[in-house]
Coordinates of C-alpha atoms in Angstrom, one line a residue:
Chain A
M1 CA -0.2 0.1 0.2
S2 CA 1.8 3.1 -1.3
S3 CA 1.6 6.3 0.9
A4 CA 0.2 8.2 -2.1
Y5 CA -2.6 5.9 -2.4
I6 CA -3.4 6.4 1.3
V7 CA -3.1 10.2 1.1
K8 CA -5.4 10.1 -2.0
R9 CA -7.9 8.0 -0.1
I10 CA -7.9 10.3 2.8
L11 CA -8.4 13.3 0.6
R12 CA -11.3 11.7 -1.0
G13 CA -12.7 10.8 2.2
L14 CA -12.6 14.4 3.5
L15 CA -14.1 15.7 0.3
T16 CA -17.1 13.3 0.5
I17 CA -17.6 14.5 4.1
L18 CA -17.3 18.2 2.9
L19 CA -19.7 17.4 0.3
A20 CA -22.4 16.2 2.6
V21 CA -21.7 19.1 5.0
V22 CA -22.5 21.4 2.1
V23 CA -25.6 19.4 0.9
I24 CA -27.0 19.5 4.5
F25 CA -26.2 23.3 4.8
F26 CA -28.0 24.2 1.6
L27 CA -31.0 21.9 2.3
M28 CA -31.6 23.6 5.4
R29 CA -31.3 27.2 3.7
V30 CA -33.7 26.3 0.8
A31 CA -36.3 24.9 3.0
P32 CA -39.6 26.4 2.4
A33 CA -40.0 26.7 6.1
D34 CA -38.0 29.6 8.0
P35 CA -35.9 27.3 10.6
A36 CA -36.3 30.2 13.1
V37 CA -40.0 30.1 12.8
V38 CA -40.0 26.3 13.0
L39 CA -37.6 26.4 16.2
A40 CA -39.8 29.1 17.6
S41 CA -42.8 28.0 19.8
E42 CA -46.3 28.4 18.3
D43 CA -47.3 31.7 20.2
A44 CA -43.9 33.3 19.7
T45 CA -43.7 37.2 18.8
E46 CA -41.8 38.5 15.9
E47 CA -39.0 39.6 18.5
D48 CA -38.7 36.0 19.8
I49 CA -38.2 34.7 16.3
Q50 CA -35.7 37.5 15.7
A51 CA -33.8 36.5 18.9
I52 CA -33.6 32.8 17.8
R53 CA -32.4 33.9 14.5
E54 CA -29.6 36.0 16.2
A55 CA -28.8 33.2 18.5
W56 CA -28.3 30.7 15.6
G57 CA -26.5 33.2 13.6
L58 CA -29.3 32.8 10.8
D59 CA -29.0 36.6 10.2
K60 CA -25.6 36.4 9.1
P61 CA -24.4 36.1 5.4
Y62 CA -24.4 32.5 4.1
T63 CA -20.4 32.2 4.0
E64 CA -20.3 33.2 7.6
Q65 CA -23.0 30.9 8.7
F66 CA -21.2 27.9 6.9
L67 CA -18.0 28.6 8.6
L68 CA -19.8 28.7 11.9
Y69 CA -21.5 25.6 11.1
V70 CA -18.0 23.7 10.1
R71 CA -16.7 25.0 13.4
S72 CA -19.7 23.5 15.3
L73 CA -19.1 20.2 13.9
I74 CA -15.3 20.4 14.5
T75 CA -15.6 21.4 18.0
G76 CA -18.9 19.3 18.9
D77 CA -20.6 22.3 20.1
A78 CA -23.6 21.8 18.3
G79 CA -26.1 23.6 20.7
M80 CA -29.2 22.4 22.3
S81 CA -31.6 19.7 20.9
Y82 CA -35.3 20.9 20.4
Q83 CA -36.6 17.5 21.1
F84 CA -37.7 16.4 24.7
C85 CA -38.4 20.0 25.8
V86 CA -40.2 20.7 28.7
D87 CA -39.9 24.5 29.2
K88 CA -36.4 24.7 27.9
P89 CA -34.3 22.4 25.8
L90 CA -33.2 19.5 28.1
Y91 CA -30.2 17.8 26.2
K92 CA -27.1 19.1 24.3
V93 CA -27.1 17.7 20.7
T94 CA -23.8 16.0 21.4
E95 CA -25.2 14.7 24.7
L96 CA -28.3 12.9 22.8
V97 CA -26.0 11.6 20.3
M98 CA -23.9 9.9 22.6
M99 CA -26.9 8.7 24.5
R100 CA -28.2 7.0 21.5
L101 CA -24.9 5.8 19.9
P102 CA -24.3 2.8 22.1
N103 CA -27.9 1.5 21.5
T104 CA -26.9 1.8 17.6
I105 CA -23.7 0.0 18.1
K106 CA -25.3 -2.8 20.1
L107 CA -27.9 -3.4 17.4
A108 CA -25.3 -3.2 14.6
F109 CA -22.9 -5.8 16.2
T110 CA -25.9 -8.0 17.2
S111 CA -27.3 -8.3 13.9
I112 CA -23.9 -8.7 12.1
I113 CA -23.2 -11.6 14.5
M114 CA -26.8 -13.1 13.8
S115 CA -25.8 -12.8 10.0
I116 CA -22.4 -14.3 10.3
L117 CA -23.9 -17.4 12.5
M118 CA -26.7 -18.1 9.9
A119 CA -25.0 -17.1 6.7
I120 CA -21.5 -18.4 6.7
P121 CA -22.3 -22.4 7.6
I122 CA -25.3 -22.3 5.3
G123 CA -23.1 -20.8 2.7
I124 CA -20.3 -23.4 3.2
V125 CA -22.6 -26.3 3.0
C126 CA -24.3 -24.9 -0.1
G127 CA -20.9 -24.1 -1.7
L128 CA -19.7 -27.5 -1.1
H129 CA -22.9 -29.2 -2.8
P130 CA -23.9 -26.8 -5.4
G131 CA -27.0 -27.9 -7.2
S132 CA -28.3 -30.0 -4.2
W133 CA -31.6 -29.9 -2.9
I134 CA -30.3 -27.9 0.0
D135 CA -28.6 -25.6 -2.0
N136 CA -31.8 -24.9 -4.1
L137 CA -33.8 -24.7 -1.1
V138 CA -31.6 -22.1 0.5
T139 CA -31.5 -20.0 -3.0
S140 CA -35.3 -19.9 -3.0
I141 CA -35.5 -19.0 0.4
G142 CA -33.1 -16.2 -0.3
F143 CA -35.1 -15.1 -3.4
I144 CA -38.1 -15.0 -1.1
I145 CA -36.6 -12.9 1.7
N146 CA -35.3 -10.5 -0.7
A147 CA -38.6 -9.9 -2.4
F148 CA -40.3 -8.6 0.9
P149 CA -39.5 -5.0 2.5
N150 CA -37.6 -5.6 5.7
F151 CA -40.0 -3.5 7.6
F152 CA -42.7 -5.8 6.5
I153 CA -40.9 -8.7 7.7
G154 CA -40.3 -6.9 10.9
M155 CA -44.1 -6.3 11.4
I156 CA -44.7 -10.0 10.9
L157 CA -42.2 -11.0 13.4
I158 CA -43.7 -8.2 16.1
L159 CA -47.2 -9.8 15.1
V160 CA -46.0 -13.3 15.9
F161 CA -43.4 -13.1 18.6
G162 CA -44.8 -9.9 20.3
L163 CA -48.4 -9.8 20.0
K164 CA -49.6 -13.4 19.4
L165 CA -47.0 -15.5 21.2
K166 CA -46.1 -12.6 23.7
L167 CA -42.6 -13.8 23.8
L168 CA -40.6 -10.9 23.1
P169 CA -41.2 -7.1 23.4
T170 CA -42.6 -5.2 20.3
G171 CA -40.7 -2.2 20.7
G172 CA -38.3 0.2 22.5
N173 CA -35.4 -1.0 24.6
D174 CA -36.8 -1.7 28.1
A175 CA -36.5 -5.6 28.3
G176 CA -32.8 -5.9 28.4
F177 CA -31.5 -8.5 26.0
A178 CA -34.8 -9.8 24.8
S179 CA -35.7 -6.3 23.2
I180 CA -32.6 -6.4 20.9
L181 CA -33.6 -9.8 19.3
L182 CA -36.6 -8.8 17.0
P183 CA -34.7 -5.5 15.6
A184 CA -31.3 -7.4 15.1
F185 CA -32.9 -10.3 13.5
T186 CA -34.9 -8.1 11.2
L187 CA -31.9 -6.1 10.1
S188 CA -29.8 -9.4 9.7
L189 CA -32.1 -11.0 7.3
H190 CA -31.2 -9.2 3.9
F191 CA -27.6 -9.2 4.8
S192 CA -27.7 -12.8 5.4
V193 CA -28.9 -13.5 2.1
T194 CA -26.0 -11.5 0.5
L195 CA -23.5 -13.1 2.7
T196 CA -24.7 -16.7 2.1
R197 CA -24.4 -16.1 -1.7
M198 CA -21.1 -14.6 -1.5
T199 CA -19.8 -17.4 0.9
R200 CA -21.4 -20.0 -1.6
T201 CA -19.6 -18.7 -4.9
Q202 CA -16.6 -18.2 -2.9
F203 CA -16.4 -21.8 -1.7
I204 CA -17.2 -23.2 -5.0
Q205 CA -14.2 -21.3 -6.6
V206 CA -11.7 -21.9 -3.8
M207 CA -12.7 -25.7 -3.6
R208 CA -12.1 -25.9 -7.5
S209 CA -8.6 -24.5 -7.1
N210 CA -5.4 -26.2 -7.5
F211 CA -4.1 -25.7 -3.9
I212 CA -7.1 -27.5 -2.6
R213 CA -6.4 -30.4 -5.2
T214 CA -2.9 -30.6 -3.8
T215 CA -4.2 -30.8 -0.4
K216 CA -6.4 -33.6 -1.2
A217 CA -3.7 -35.2 -3.0
K218 CA -1.4 -34.9 0.1
G219 CA -4.3 -36.9 1.9
L220 CA -5.2 -34.2 4.4
D221 CA -8.4 -34.8 6.2
R222 CA -11.5 -33.1 5.1
A223 CA -11.9 -30.8 8.2
K224 CA -8.4 -29.4 7.7
I225 CA -8.8 -28.8 4.0
L226 CA -12.2 -27.0 4.9
Y227 CA -11.2 -24.8 7.8
I228 CA -7.6 -24.1 7.1
H229 CA -7.2 -24.0 3.4
G230 CA -10.8 -23.3 2.4
L231 CA -12.1 -21.0 5.0
R232 CA -9.0 -18.8 5.2
N233 CA -9.2 -18.0 1.5
V234 CA -12.8 -17.5 1.7
S235 CA -12.3 -15.0 4.8
I236 CA -10.9 -12.2 2.7
P237 CA -13.8 -11.3 0.5
L238 CA -16.2 -11.8 3.4
T239 CA -14.4 -9.5 5.8
T240 CA -14.8 -6.7 3.1
I241 CA -18.7 -7.0 2.8
I242 CA -18.9 -7.3 6.5
G243 CA -16.7 -4.4 7.1
L244 CA -18.8 -2.2 4.6
R245 CA -21.9 -3.5 6.3
I246 CA -20.7 -2.5 9.8
G247 CA -20.1 1.0 8.4
A248 CA -23.5 1.4 6.9
M249 CA -25.1 0.2 10.3
L250 CA -23.2 2.4 12.5
G251 CA -25.3 5.2 11.1
G252 CA -28.3 3.6 12.5
S253 CA -30.9 1.9 10.3
I254 CA -33.7 4.4 10.0
V255 CA -36.4 1.9 8.8
V256 CA -36.0 -0.8 11.5
E257 CA -35.0 1.4 14.4
T258 CA -38.2 3.5 13.5
L259 CA -40.3 0.4 13.2
F260 CA -39.2 -1.2 16.6
R261 CA -38.7 2.6 18.2
W262 CA -35.2 1.5 19.1
P263 CA -33.4 4.3 20.6
G264 CA -30.6 4.6 18.4
L265 CA -29.2 7.1 15.9
G266 CA -31.5 6.2 13.0
Y267 CA -34.6 6.6 15.1
L268 CA -33.2 10.0 16.5
L269 CA -32.8 11.1 13.2
M270 CA -36.2 10.3 12.2
T271 CA -37.7 12.1 15.2
S272 CA -35.5 15.0 14.7
V273 CA -36.4 15.3 11.0
T274 CA -40.2 15.0 11.7
G275 CA -40.1 17.1 14.9
G276 CA -38.2 20.0 13.0
D277 CA -35.1 19.6 15.6
Y278 CA -32.7 21.2 12.9
P279 CA -29.6 21.2 15.4
T280 CA -29.6 17.6 15.6
V281 CA -30.2 16.9 11.9
Q282 CA -27.3 19.4 11.0
F283 CA -24.9 17.5 13.5
L284 CA -26.0 14.0 13.0
V285 CA -25.9 13.6 9.0
P286 CA -22.2 14.7 8.6
Y287 CA -21.4 12.5 11.5
V288 CA -23.1 9.3 10.0
C289 CA -21.3 10.2 6.7
A290 CA -18.0 10.4 8.5
V291 CA -18.3 7.1 10.1
F292 CA -19.5 5.7 6.7
V293 CA -16.1 7.0 5.1
V294 CA -13.9 6.2 7.9
I295 CA -15.0 2.5 8.1
N296 CA -14.6 2.4 4.4
F297 CA -11.3 3.5 4.5
I298 CA -10.4 1.0 7.5
V299 CA -11.8 -2.0 5.3
D300 CA -9.7 -0.8 2.3
M301 CA -6.5 -0.8 4.5
L302 CA -7.3 -4.1 6.2
Y303 CA -7.9 -5.6 2.8
G304 CA -4.2 -5.0 1.9
V305 CA -3.2 -6.4 5.1
L306 CA -5.2 -9.6 4.9
D307 CA -4.5 -10.2 1.3
P308 CA -0.7 -9.6 0.3
R309 CA -1.9 -10.0 -3.3
A310 CA -4.0 -6.9 -3.5
K311 CA -1.0 -5.0 -1.9
A312 CA 1.2 -6.0 -4.8
E313 CA -1.6 -5.4 -7.1
K314 CA -2.0 -1.9 -6.1
K315 CA 1.8 -1.2 -6.0
A316 CA 2.0 -2.6 -9.7
Chain V
M1 CA -9.4 -36.3 -21.8
E2 CA -9.3 -33.0 -23.5
I3 CA -12.3 -33.7 -25.5
N4 CA -14.3 -34.7 -22.5
E5 CA -13.5 -31.4 -20.7
Q6 CA -14.5 -29.6 -23.6
K7 CA -17.7 -31.5 -23.9
F8 CA -18.3 -31.0 -20.2
Q9 CA -18.0 -27.2 -20.6
Q10 CA -20.6 -27.2 -23.4
K11 CA -23.2 -29.2 -21.6
K12 CA -22.4 -26.8 -18.5
I13 CA -23.1 -23.8 -20.5
A14 CA -26.4 -25.6 -22.1
W15 CA -27.5 -26.3 -18.6
I16 CA -27.0 -22.8 -17.3
K17 CA -28.7 -21.5 -20.4
R18 CA -31.6 -23.8 -20.1
R19 CA -31.8 -22.7 -16.3
G20 CA -31.8 -19.0 -17.3
S21 CA -34.8 -19.4 -19.9
K22 CA -36.7 -21.1 -17.1
Q23 CA -36.0 -18.2 -14.9
I24 CA -36.7 -15.7 -17.5
L25 CA -40.1 -17.3 -18.2
V26 CA -41.2 -17.6 -14.5
G27 CA -40.2 -14.1 -13.9
A28 CA -42.0 -12.8 -17.0
I29 CA -45.3 -14.5 -16.0
M30 CA -45.0 -12.9 -12.5
V31 CA -44.0 -9.6 -13.6
S32 CA -46.9 -9.6 -16.3
L33 CA -49.3 -10.7 -13.9
I34 CA -48.7 -7.6 -11.5
L35 CA -48.4 -5.1 -14.7
I36 CA -51.7 -6.3 -16.2
M37 CA -53.3 -6.1 -12.8
V38 CA -52.0 -2.5 -12.6
L39 CA -52.9 -1.6 -16.2
V40 CA -56.6 -3.0 -15.5
S41 CA -56.9 -0.8 -12.7
V42 CA -56.9 2.2 -14.8
F43 CA -59.9 1.3 -16.4
W44 CA -61.8 -1.3 -13.8
T45 CA -61.6 -2.2 -10.4
P46 CA -63.8 -4.4 -8.6
F47 CA -65.0 -1.6 -6.2
D48 CA -64.1 2.1 -5.9
P49 CA -60.6 2.0 -4.4
N50 CA -61.5 5.0 -2.2
A51 CA -65.0 4.2 -1.4
T52 CA -65.6 3.6 2.4
D53 CA -68.0 1.2 3.7
L54 CA -68.4 1.6 7.6
R55 CA -70.5 -1.5 7.9
A56 CA -67.8 -3.7 6.5
R57 CA -64.6 -2.5 8.1
N58 CA -61.7 -5.0 8.8
V59 CA -63.3 -7.8 6.8
A60 CA -61.1 -10.9 6.6
P61 CA -60.2 -12.1 3.0
D62 CA -62.7 -14.5 1.8
L63 CA -61.2 -16.0 -1.4
L64 CA -64.1 -18.2 -2.3
Q65 CA -66.5 -15.2 -2.0
K66 CA -68.9 -17.3 0.5
A67 CA -69.5 -14.5 3.1
H68 CA -69.0 -11.3 1.1
K69 CA -67.8 -9.9 -2.1
H70 CA -64.2 -8.7 -0.9
I71 CA -62.0 -11.3 -2.0
L72 CA -59.0 -10.1 -0.2
G73 CA -60.9 -8.4 2.7
T74 CA -61.4 -4.7 3.5
D75 CA -59.4 -2.1 5.5
Q76 CA -60.1 -0.1 8.7
L77 CA -62.3 2.5 6.7
G78 CA -64.0 -0.8 4.8
R79 CA -62.1 -0.1 1.5
D80 CA -61.9 -3.0 -0.8
M81 CA -58.3 -4.4 -0.5
L82 CA -58.1 -5.8 -4.1
S83 CA -59.2 -2.7 -5.5
R84 CA -56.6 -0.7 -3.3
M85 CA -53.8 -3.3 -4.2
M86 CA -54.4 -2.8 -8.0
T87 CA -54.5 1.0 -7.9
G88 CA -51.7 1.3 -5.4
G89 CA -49.6 -0.6 -7.8
Q90 CA -50.1 2.4 -10.5
V91 CA -48.1 4.8 -8.3
S92 CA -45.6 2.2 -7.1
V93 CA -44.8 0.8 -10.5
M94 CA -44.9 4.3 -12.1
I95 CA -42.4 6.0 -9.7
A96 CA -40.0 2.8 -10.0
L97 CA -40.0 3.0 -13.6
L98 CA -39.8 6.8 -14.0
S99 CA -36.8 6.8 -11.7
L100 CA -35.4 4.0 -13.4
V101 CA -35.6 6.1 -16.6
G102 CA -33.7 8.7 -14.7
T103 CA -31.0 6.5 -13.3
T104 CA -30.3 4.7 -16.5
I105 CA -30.0 8.0 -18.5
I106 CA -27.4 9.4 -16.0
G107 CA -25.7 6.2 -15.8
V108 CA -25.5 5.6 -19.7
V109 CA -24.6 9.3 -20.7
L110 CA -21.8 9.8 -17.9
G111 CA -20.5 6.1 -18.8
L112 CA -20.4 6.6 -22.7
L113 CA -18.9 10.0 -22.4
S114 CA -16.2 9.2 -19.6
G115 CA -15.4 6.0 -21.6
F116 CA -15.0 7.8 -24.7
Y117 CA -13.4 11.0 -24.1
G118 CA -11.2 9.6 -21.0
K119 CA -9.1 12.4 -19.4
W120 CA -10.6 15.0 -17.1
V121 CA -14.2 14.1 -18.2
D122 CA -13.4 10.5 -17.0
S123 CA -11.8 11.5 -13.8
T124 CA -14.4 14.0 -12.9
A125 CA -17.2 11.5 -13.5
S126 CA -15.3 8.8 -11.5
I127 CA -14.9 11.0 -8.5
I128 CA -18.5 11.7 -8.6
A129 CA -19.3 8.1 -8.8
D130 CA -16.8 7.2 -5.9
L131 CA -18.4 10.3 -3.9
R132 CA -22.0 8.8 -4.5
N133 CA -20.8 5.5 -3.3
A134 CA -19.3 6.8 -0.1
M135 CA -22.6 8.7 0.8
P136 CA -25.3 7.3 2.9
T137 CA -27.7 8.2 0.3
T138 CA -30.9 6.9 1.7
L139 CA -30.3 9.2 4.7
L140 CA -29.6 12.3 2.8
M141 CA -32.9 11.5 0.7
I142 CA -34.8 11.1 3.8
V143 CA -33.7 14.5 5.3
A144 CA -34.1 16.0 1.7
L145 CA -37.7 14.9 1.3
S146 CA -38.8 15.8 4.7
I147 CA -37.2 19.4 4.4
L148 CA -38.2 20.0 0.9
G149 CA -41.4 18.6 1.3
T150 CA -42.5 15.4 -0.6
S151 CA -44.2 15.1 -4.1
I152 CA -44.2 12.4 -6.8
P153 CA -41.8 14.4 -9.1
M154 CA -39.4 15.2 -5.9
L155 CA -39.4 11.5 -5.3
V156 CA -38.6 10.4 -8.6
L157 CA -35.9 13.0 -9.2
L158 CA -34.2 12.0 -5.9
M159 CA -34.5 8.2 -6.6
S160 CA -32.8 8.7 -9.8
L161 CA -29.8 10.0 -8.2
V162 CA -29.1 6.8 -6.2
E163 CA -28.6 3.6 -8.1
W164 CA -26.8 4.9 -11.2
V165 CA -23.3 3.9 -10.5
T166 CA -23.4 0.4 -11.4
I167 CA -24.8 1.3 -14.8
F168 CA -22.1 4.1 -15.2
R169 CA -19.3 1.6 -14.4
T170 CA -20.3 -1.2 -16.8
V171 CA -21.1 1.4 -19.7
R172 CA -17.8 3.1 -18.9
A173 CA -15.7 -0.1 -19.0
R174 CA -17.6 -1.5 -22.3
T175 CA -17.1 1.9 -23.8
I176 CA -13.3 1.9 -23.4
V177 CA -13.2 -1.5 -24.9
E178 CA -15.6 -0.6 -27.9
K179 CA -13.8 2.6 -28.9
N180 CA -10.8 1.1 -30.0
K181 CA -12.3 -1.5 -32.3
E182 CA -12.4 -1.3 -36.1
Y183 CA -16.0 -0.2 -36.6
V184 CA -15.3 3.0 -34.9
M185 CA -12.4 3.8 -37.0
A186 CA -14.3 3.0 -40.1
A187 CA -17.3 5.4 -38.9
Y188 CA -14.7 8.1 -38.5
C189 CA -13.2 7.4 -41.9
A190 CA -16.8 7.7 -43.2
G191 CA -16.6 11.1 -41.7
A192 CA -19.0 10.6 -38.7
K193 CA -19.0 13.0 -35.7
D194 CA -18.1 12.0 -32.2
S195 CA -21.9 12.2 -31.1
H196 CA -22.9 10.1 -34.1
V197 CA -20.2 7.6 -33.3
I198 CA -21.0 7.5 -29.4
F199 CA -24.8 7.1 -29.8
K200 CA -25.3 5.4 -33.1
Y201 CA -22.4 3.1 -33.0
I202 CA -21.0 2.4 -29.5
F203 CA -24.3 2.8 -27.6
P204 CA -26.1 -0.2 -29.5
N205 CA -23.3 -2.5 -28.3
V206 CA -23.5 -1.8 -24.7
I207 CA -27.2 -1.6 -24.7
S208 CA -27.9 -5.4 -23.9
E209 CA -25.9 -5.1 -20.5
V210 CA -27.7 -1.9 -19.5
I211 CA -31.1 -3.7 -20.0
V212 CA -30.0 -6.6 -17.6
L213 CA -28.6 -4.0 -14.9
A214 CA -31.7 -1.7 -15.3
T215 CA -34.1 -4.6 -15.0
L216 CA -32.3 -5.8 -11.7
L217 CA -32.5 -2.2 -10.6
I218 CA -36.4 -2.1 -10.8
S219 CA -36.7 -4.3 -7.6
S220 CA -34.4 -2.1 -5.5
L221 CA -36.3 1.0 -6.6
V222 CA -39.7 -0.6 -5.7
L223 CA -38.4 -1.4 -2.1
L224 CA -36.8 2.0 -1.8
E225 CA -40.1 3.6 -2.6
A226 CA -42.0 1.3 -0.1
S227 CA -39.3 2.2 2.6
L228 CA -39.8 5.9 2.0
S229 CA -43.5 5.7 2.1
F230 CA -43.3 3.7 5.2
L231 CA -41.2 6.3 6.9
G232 CA -43.8 8.9 5.7
V233 CA -41.7 10.9 3.5
G234 CA -42.6 9.1 0.3
V235 CA -45.9 9.0 -1.6
T236 CA -48.5 11.3 0.3
R237 CA -52.0 10.2 1.3
P238 CA -54.5 10.7 -1.4
Y239 CA -52.4 8.3 -3.4
P240 CA -52.5 4.8 -2.6
S241 CA -49.1 3.3 -3.0
W242 CA -47.9 -0.3 -2.0
G243 CA -45.5 1.1 0.7
R244 CA -48.0 3.5 2.1
M245 CA -50.7 0.7 2.4
I246 CA -48.1 -1.5 4.2
S247 CA -47.4 1.4 6.5
D248 CA -51.1 2.3 7.1
G249 CA -51.8 -1.3 8.1
N250 CA -49.1 -1.4 10.8
N251 CA -51.7 0.0 13.3
Y252 CA -54.1 -2.8 12.7
I253 CA -51.7 -5.6 12.4
Y254 CA -53.1 -7.3 15.5
S255 CA -56.4 -7.5 14.4
S256 CA -56.2 -7.3 10.4
W257 CA -53.1 -8.6 9.3
W258 CA -54.1 -8.7 5.7
I259 CA -54.2 -4.8 5.5
S260 CA -50.4 -4.9 5.3
T261 CA -49.9 -8.4 4.1
V262 CA -51.9 -7.9 0.6
P263 CA -49.8 -4.9 -0.6
A264 CA -46.6 -6.6 0.7
L265 CA -47.4 -9.5 -1.3
A266 CA -47.9 -7.6 -4.6
I267 CA -44.3 -5.9 -3.8
A268 CA -42.9 -9.6 -3.2
V269 CA -44.3 -11.1 -6.5
F270 CA -43.5 -8.1 -8.6
V271 CA -39.8 -8.0 -7.1
M272 CA -39.3 -11.7 -7.1
G273 CA -40.2 -11.8 -10.9
I274 CA -38.2 -8.8 -11.6
N275 CA -35.2 -10.6 -9.9
F276 CA -35.8 -13.9 -11.8
L277 CA -36.1 -11.9 -15.1
G278 CA -32.8 -10.1 -14.5
D279 CA -31.0 -13.1 -13.2
G280 CA -32.0 -15.2 -16.1
L281 CA -31.2 -12.4 -18.5
Q282 CA -27.9 -12.0 -16.9
K283 CA -27.0 -15.9 -17.1
K284 CA -27.9 -15.9 -20.8
L285 CA -25.8 -12.8 -21.3
K286 CA -22.6 -14.3 -19.8
M287 CA -22.9 -17.4 -21.6
E288 CA -23.0 -15.7 -25.2

């Protein structure tokens, strides 16, 4: 991995984040509703609105507003959130984000672990016996799962396990570990299908390769061939998509979190957007984008470490 | 030994092709089933999709029409589910197809230009594609739709900006290969202009791959529209759309599961059909 390549990647990552910041900034400014009016309470007078405008710097020229906004992102001083108000705002935006972040991380990792536990064994079995009845069954189930929107699958899970069988909570995060099961499973399904397919095709390819034939000729036992030689070579492409998936999930899955009222970043973003909590939206979107970019970058770097061939190719 | 290997390869190709054709057939049947249903609903539905009947609220599906005339039941306002599913398809399918057209145009035009001209055109387009891939687009879309207000044209516009990168990359790679072939040279010798060469000569050679990719994209666009409508930033209320209907049924899932399930099944049949169709086409194309 040449340093020029790393620098190029970092620059591109920064450009991406900057672009997201600009997009959000302009979206907020071209909004048909005046943010100051949205932020003010319903019986606010003209002076109250003017005060809010000044407090938020909305009366300054756009360039200055933009610089202020960028500064607030860097220092993390993004002001008060306009949700959960009683008389005055209760939480700072950053506090709110920090409160919600652990839930999103928990949900992301639980669902990814579920996917890995389901998809990789199934993928290996299908990859070892392509065309068998079990392979066809798994492929068909995958087609069916992929055809339904995941929130609908979530609704059915709520209906069956939450409402009819009363085994698991239907939403929120009050029941400890039990409450994470349904949202995590819902989130893991579509990704499991992708991961199974990927494991399957990779395994078919690896098992046909010359070095596996050599191990067979050497008389190694089946388990060793599978786990040491097979799985190791399959692990590289799988790491890539799992890593990218983590990146996508740390921003919070808006749809599933909203369906299960899971108090993570996705649900926070949705309530901020619908509740006109602009300070939170302004802070959260660039944050999510930055996480996405950073994880992408890490996955790319890891790829070079895990697979020496990729390193050589990029140098060449 | 070698002959055997060759025969084996030929047999394998034939097998994959046959499998591909079967998939295309099944997929085509499923997709046309839905499309015909949607087209019919423009002229005729069993009931008025928006007519409420308070005496027949939350009526369960009755496929044999023994107890009542609502084959797929009614929703919380007594509206006929079958009629609503048929008309709901109009909006969902229309939005998916229109944004598909937008996506394809963006991908193809950018791909052709950057593959053909290379240099700064190519690097600019590639950077834009990379940026698009590095952005959580759905998130930006939700924010944009809820701030700017949602309407069907706005939805189509934003959805067109989401999935064009795969088409762009494929068209670009193919154009780079095609532009060095002899027929392009021949066209220039005959006095053709750049634009003529790009759109009349190179474009027809990349179109089959674009069609396959575009087919597969329809399903993700239908699902995207459903998710956005579920979050309340998609299709707004006077129009029924499949996503909207699933979301409306969420509040009645305990007592009347069919309100969400009927539109979800419509989405599933359509998406599965499209996926079969695209998969089959892709298999055939690869084997050519």
